[in-house]
Amino acid sequence: MFEFLFKRQGGKSGDKPEAKPAAAKASAPAGAKSGAGRSGSAVSAPATAPDGPHAARLALADARARQAERLKQLGADEAAAVDFILQSEFSELRLAAAELIHGRDHLERVHAAMRNVDRRVAKLVQGRLDAIRHHESELRRGEEALAQARSLLNDTLLTPNHVAELDRKWSVIRAPELTAEFDTVRAELGRRLASQVALQRAMIDRLSALRALEAGGLDAAALAARLAGLWQEHEAALQDPGHASLPRALVAEFAAEHARLTAGLATIEQDQAALAAREAALAAWQAQAPAELKRETLRREWQRLPALPSNAAATAVQAGFDALLASLPQEAQRPAPAATTVESARPAGKPAARGADQAFLDKLDALEAALQQGSLGTAADLDKALKEAKDKGMRLSAPQADRLAHLRAELKRLSDWARWGGNVSREELIKTVEALPTQGLEMAELAKKVGSMRDRWKALDSLSGPAPRSLWERFDAACSAAYAPAAAHFRQLADERHANAARGQALVEEAMAEVGRLQSGEADWKHVSGTVQRLRTAWSHLGAVDRKEKKRLDALFAEALTTLQRPLEDQRRVEIAVREQLIEEVRKLDPHERHAVDMLRELQARWQEHARALPLERKAEQALWQRFRGACDALFAARKEQAHAADSERRAHESAKEALCERLEAAAPDASPANVGKLLREAAAEWQAIGPVPRAHEARIDKRYHAAIARVQQHADAARRAQDTVLAGTVRDKLRLVQALEMALANPGAPTQAADWRARWDAMLALEGGYEPILRSRFEAALAALEASEDERAAYVRAMEDNRGRLLNDLLRLEIAAGIDSGPEFARERLRLQVEVLQSSLKSGQKPGAQAAELRVLLALPTLLDVRTETRIEHLLLRQPKDNP
């Protein structure tokens, strides 16, 4: 575990771990005997005899030349380059060999060997490893995004926010290998979204068409055909692959509205039959001679006919009957019949004969009104009240009895029709329930659907009477069949909860058994620690349990785990104190003492023994290990003499970076958009060329450098914004001049001297970018119209008026794209355009520079504007300069 602490720096892989570092060799006394010291730690004698400084320099130069020649022969052999780096004694040759290595395995081997030997090679290798890891990380993120895109493609319900989140995630991923595949999947997602939008719009249109049928005035056959067609379209939409995107409320509302209109077909047919019967009777009476007709007979027969509906045709038929009665000779002085759908059986202003009181007559009138309005529930209640009043001994006159009998017959007929319509609606409900298993709904939604279908059945029972037993059995069987998968699913969930509860009980029993062993004195702390960690992990993955059972199990498990952890924590505190003592003993070791390495090995062995006996919490273990390893590293760091040269080089690098920061800080006030790119590139290249600085100052100098870069960029951005503001102001002034000239064309009383207009134009500054030719062309066209004939001038004014609608539409689009409020008067049109812009962006994406191009097209369009529109265009100009070409 600790062999890396004793490995000779820069040594071969075959070096023994017991060998001392190279720094220890260099610091050994010159007169030390070759046999002195422990086995494996003695300092070997130099290979050449010390013939003087000149001979040493020659030997060093010769060794450098041989290794340089060997370096030239490496070619593209990365394995040979790795061996060369591990054997070479010259840092510049190692660095040159490191430039040849690109494979990950070779880079990791070199980095492990050179991490504490040659910082330049380690930094080069670390940079390449970081690049490889970054590329692999980007590939992993790209594959995750691609997997997410495929998952969205396979989802039944695709929502735009998920696709937008996928686009944001992909926008920061750099994985060219996956771009083509992702673009293919993304295009399919776009097509899915467009299909869902079309499906939802068709659903809204069908619902609107369904609601419009009631006021369409169709006869029963046409209405039935139209309802059947709309229902077929609805069924086809529910079978579409994207049907899950349909709002559930709209689907349910369509089904309810369709059922209501289907049930109302019976009433329409009844009204048409009643109207036809009365028209036939009226035509037969009108064909007879007036002398053959009797007024009272006609009234009685007219009352026996079915009640007229409340529409214009019924009113016309009633008016024809009233005219027929008026044409008959007067039999007696009796008030004319009221122009109502049912004649009153008693003269106005006289009390009822033979005991009928006013309350009874009022209820009779209310019953008649309820029948005319189709309120069968209210009519049934009133009929019951009339029956109770009659049972108390009230005697009615013959007309009143006839009227009551006629109304009760009408109530029975309407009730029969309502029962028939209810059965039709029940048939539709049965079909809907039978289709539920084919819709692929989620189990919770399926259960909710079946419950709602049963509620609607109960509502039909209350509105149109009880259903036939055969229909109820069919409906109940369909509901049971549709609910069967959900019932099985819920049973499975319940079984899983019971199984999870059983596993939880087993974990509690295991924890209590471990508590019993601990209390009996059979404590194996390593086993106890592992058991606590395993039980805690298993409990976190237990799964769903019934709430009441979960509460009981949580309490038992928490109590058992607390009982286990209390003595374990006490023992861990003792172990932490022992580890602290070991760290202090390592710190007290003298790095220059001969037996310091042996003493350190002994301390490391003791550390490993304690670590095996009782593992600590991971965080505490890591913190103590880092401190112990830091103390060991500090011991060996003190034995390295090369640190002084490295520190001097780092200080020189620090001075160079300080000078670079000073130059950047001095150049920041003069930074402009024209030279800022070159300045920053040169500064970055120079910064990368400078070597590392002392670690203690690395954060400070990096912070200063980044602050200087940010300051230069800030000044350049401020200058760029100022230029954009000046450009926007100039564009606005010239646009105002052009608009004033166009308004002068439309206003015959305004000054129309072309020379004055041209002088005002020439007095303005020329525009940069692409706005000058656009506005000049528009200005010249207006001047040409000003100097042309009256007909051509009028044609130009009409063209400007015709352009107003296009300009307002384009202006609204640009405001949507720029995020500018258009005002409440454009809210409806803005909402419509937002949907179009969203659909267009989903299909083709947002092209770079598209907004700037659309703005130039808007400025080139001559038109007459009001003050509000001019203000909106100027506001848009202030927000758009950054997009100018």
Coordinates of N, CA, C and O in Angstrom, one line a residue, residues 755-812:
A755 N -34.9 69.5 -53.2 CA -33.6 69.9 -52.9 C -33.4 70.0 -51.3 O -32.4 69.7 -50.8
D756 N -34.5 70.5 -50.7 CA -34.4 70.6 -49.2 C -34.2 69.2 -48.6 O -33.5 69.1 -47.6
W757 N -35.0 68.3 -49.1 CA -34.9 66.9 -48.5 C -33.5 66.4 -48.7 O -32.9 65.7 -47.9
R758 N -33.0 66.6 -50.0 CA -31.7 66.0 -50.2 C -30.6 66.7 -49.4 O -29.6 66.0 -48.9
A759 N -30.8 68.0 -49.2 CA -29.8 68.7 -48.3 C -29.8 68.2 -46.9 O -28.8 68.0 -46.2
R760 N -31.0 67.9 -46.4 CA -31.1 67.3 -45.0 C -30.5 65.9 -45.0 O -29.9 65.5 -44.0
W761 N -30.7 65.1 -46.1 CA -30.0 63.8 -46.1 C -28.5 63.9 -46.1 O -27.8 63.2 -45.4
D762 N -28.0 64.8 -47.0 CA -26.5 64.9 -47.1 C -25.9 65.4 -45.8 O -24.7 65.2 -45.6
A763 N -26.7 66.1 -45.0 CA -26.1 66.7 -43.8 C -25.9 65.6 -42.7 O -25.2 65.8 -41.7
M764 N -26.5 64.4 -42.9 CA -26.3 63.4 -41.9 C -25.1 62.5 -42.2 O -24.7 62.4 -43.4
L765 N -24.6 61.8 -41.2 CA -23.5 61.0 -41.3 C -23.9 59.7 -42.1 O -25.0 59.2 -42.0
A766 N -22.9 59.2 -42.8 CA -23.1 57.9 -43.6 C -23.1 56.8 -42.6 O -22.4 56.8 -41.6
L767 N -23.9 55.8 -42.8 CA -24.1 54.6 -41.9 C -23.1 53.6 -42.3 O -22.7 53.4 -43.5
E768 N -22.6 52.8 -41.3 CA -21.8 51.7 -41.5 C -22.7 50.4 -41.6 O -23.8 50.4 -41.2
G769 N -22.1 49.4 -42.1 CA -22.8 48.1 -42.2 C -23.8 48.1 -43.4 O -23.5 48.8 -44.4
G770 N -24.9 47.5 -43.3 CA -25.8 47.3 -44.4 C -27.0 48.2 -44.4 O -27.9 48.0 -45.2
Y771 N -27.1 49.2 -43.5 CA -28.2 50.0 -43.4 C -28.2 51.2 -44.4 O -29.3 51.7 -44.9
E772 N -27.0 51.7 -44.8 CA -26.9 52.9 -45.6 C -27.6 52.6 -47.0 O -28.4 53.4 -47.4
P773 N -27.2 51.6 -47.7 CA -27.9 51.4 -49.1 C -29.4 51.1 -49.0 O -30.1 51.5 -49.8
I774 N -29.8 50.5 -47.9 CA -31.3 50.2 -47.7 C -32.0 51.6 -47.6 O -33.0 51.8 -48.3
L775 N -31.6 52.4 -46.6 CA -32.3 53.6 -46.4 C -32.1 54.6 -47.5 O -33.1 55.4 -47.9
R776 N -30.9 54.6 -48.2 CA -30.7 55.5 -49.3 C -31.7 55.1 -50.5 O -32.3 56.0 -51.2
S777 N -31.8 53.8 -50.7 CA -32.7 53.4 -51.8 C -34.1 53.8 -51.5 O -34.8 54.2 -52.4
R778 N -34.5 53.6 -50.3 CA -35.9 54.0 -49.9 C -36.1 55.5 -50.0 O -37.1 56.0 -50.5
F779 N -35.0 56.3 -49.7 CA -35.1 57.8 -49.7 C -35.1 58.2 -51.2 O -35.9 59.1 -51.6
E780 N -34.3 57.6 -52.1 CA -34.3 58.0 -53.5 C -35.6 57.6 -54.1 O -36.1 58.4 -55.0
A781 N -36.2 56.5 -53.7 CA -37.5 56.1 -54.3 C -38.6 57.2 -53.9 O -39.4 57.5 -54.7
A782 N -38.6 57.6 -52.7 CA -39.5 58.6 -52.2 C -39.3 60.0 -53.0 O -40.3 60.6 -53.3
L783 N -38.0 60.4 -53.2 CA -37.7 61.6 -53.9 C -38.2 61.5 -55.3 O -38.8 62.5 -55.9
A784 N -38.0 60.3 -55.9 CA -38.5 60.1 -57.3 C -40.0 60.3 -57.4 O -40.5 60.9 -58.3
A785 N -40.7 59.7 -56.4 CA -42.2 59.9 -56.4 C -42.6 61.3 -56.1 O -43.6 61.8 -56.7
L786 N -41.7 62.0 -55.3 CA -42.0 63.4 -55.1 C -42.0 64.3 -56.3 O -42.8 65.2 -56.5
E787 N -41.0 64.0 -57.2 CA -40.8 64.7 -58.4 C -41.6 64.2 -59.6 O -41.5 64.8 -60.6
A788 N -42.3 63.1 -59.4 CA -43.0 62.5 -60.5 C -44.4 63.2 -60.6 O -44.7 64.1 -59.9
S789 N -45.2 62.6 -61.5 CA -46.5 63.2 -61.8 C -47.4 62.9 -60.6 O -47.1 62.1 -59.8
E790 N -48.6 63.5 -60.7 CA -49.6 63.3 -59.6 C -50.1 61.8 -59.6 O -50.2 61.3 -58.5
D791 N -50.3 61.2 -60.8 CA -50.7 59.8 -60.8 C -49.7 58.9 -60.2 O -50.0 58.0 -59.4
E792 N -48.4 59.1 -60.6 CA -47.4 58.2 -60.1 C -47.2 58.4 -58.6 O -46.9 57.5 -57.8
R793 N -47.3 59.7 -58.1 CA -47.2 60.0 -56.7 C -48.4 59.3 -55.9 O -48.1 58.7 -54.9
A794 N -49.6 59.4 -56.5 CA -50.7 58.8 -55.8 C -50.5 57.3 -55.8 O -50.8 56.6 -54.8
A795 N -50.0 56.7 -56.9 CA -49.7 55.2 -56.9 C -48.7 54.9 -55.8 O -48.8 53.8 -55.1
Y796 N -47.7 55.7 -55.6 CA -46.7 55.4 -54.6 C -47.3 55.5 -53.2 O -47.0 54.6 -52.3
V797 N -48.2 56.5 -53.0 CA -48.8 56.6 -51.7 C -49.7 55.4 -51.4 O -49.7 54.8 -50.3
R798 N -50.4 54.9 -52.5 CA -51.3 53.7 -52.3 C -50.4 52.5 -52.0 O -50.8 51.6 -51.2
A799 N -49.3 52.4 -52.6 CA -48.4 51.3 -52.3 C -47.9 51.3 -50.9 O -47.8 50.3 -50.2
M800 N -47.6 52.5 -50.4 CA -47.2 52.6 -49.0 C -48.3 52.2 -48.1 O -48.1 51.6 -47.0
E801 N -49.5 52.6 -48.4 CA -50.7 52.2 -47.6 C -50.9 50.7 -47.6 O -51.2 50.1 -46.6
D802 N -50.6 50.1 -48.8 CA -50.8 48.6 -48.9 C -49.7 47.9 -48.1 O -49.9 46.8 -47.6
N803 N -48.5 48.5 -47.9 CA -47.4 47.9 -47.2 C -47.6 48.0 -45.7 O -46.8 47.3 -45.0
R804 N -48.6 48.7 -45.2 CA -48.7 48.9 -43.8 C -49.0 47.6 -43.1 O -48.4 47.3 -42.0
G805 N -49.9 46.8 -43.7 CA -50.2 45.5 -43.0 C -49.0 44.6 -42.9 O -48.8 43.9 -41.9
R806 N -48.3 44.5 -44.0 CA -47.1 43.6 -44.0 C -46.1 44.1 -43.0 O -45.5 43.3 -42.3
L807 N -45.9 45.5 -43.0 CA -44.9 46.0 -42.0 C -45.3 45.7 -40.6 O -44.5 45.4 -39.7
L808 N -46.6 45.9 -40.2 CA -47.0 45.6 -38.9 C -46.8 44.1 -38.5 O -46.4 43.8 -37.4
N809 N -47.1 43.2 -39.5 CA -46.9 41.8 -39.2 C -45.4 41.5 -39.0 O -45.0 40.8 -38.0
D810 N -44.5 42.0 -39.9 CA -43.1 41.8 -39.7 C -42.6 42.4 -38.4 O -41.7 41.9 -37.8
L811 N -43.1 43.6 -38.1 CA -42.6 44.3 -36.9 C -43.0 43.4 -35.6 O -42.2 43.3 -34.7
L812 N -44.2 42.9 -35.7 CA -44.6 42.0 -34.5 C -43.7 40.8 -34.4 O -43.4 40.3 -33.3

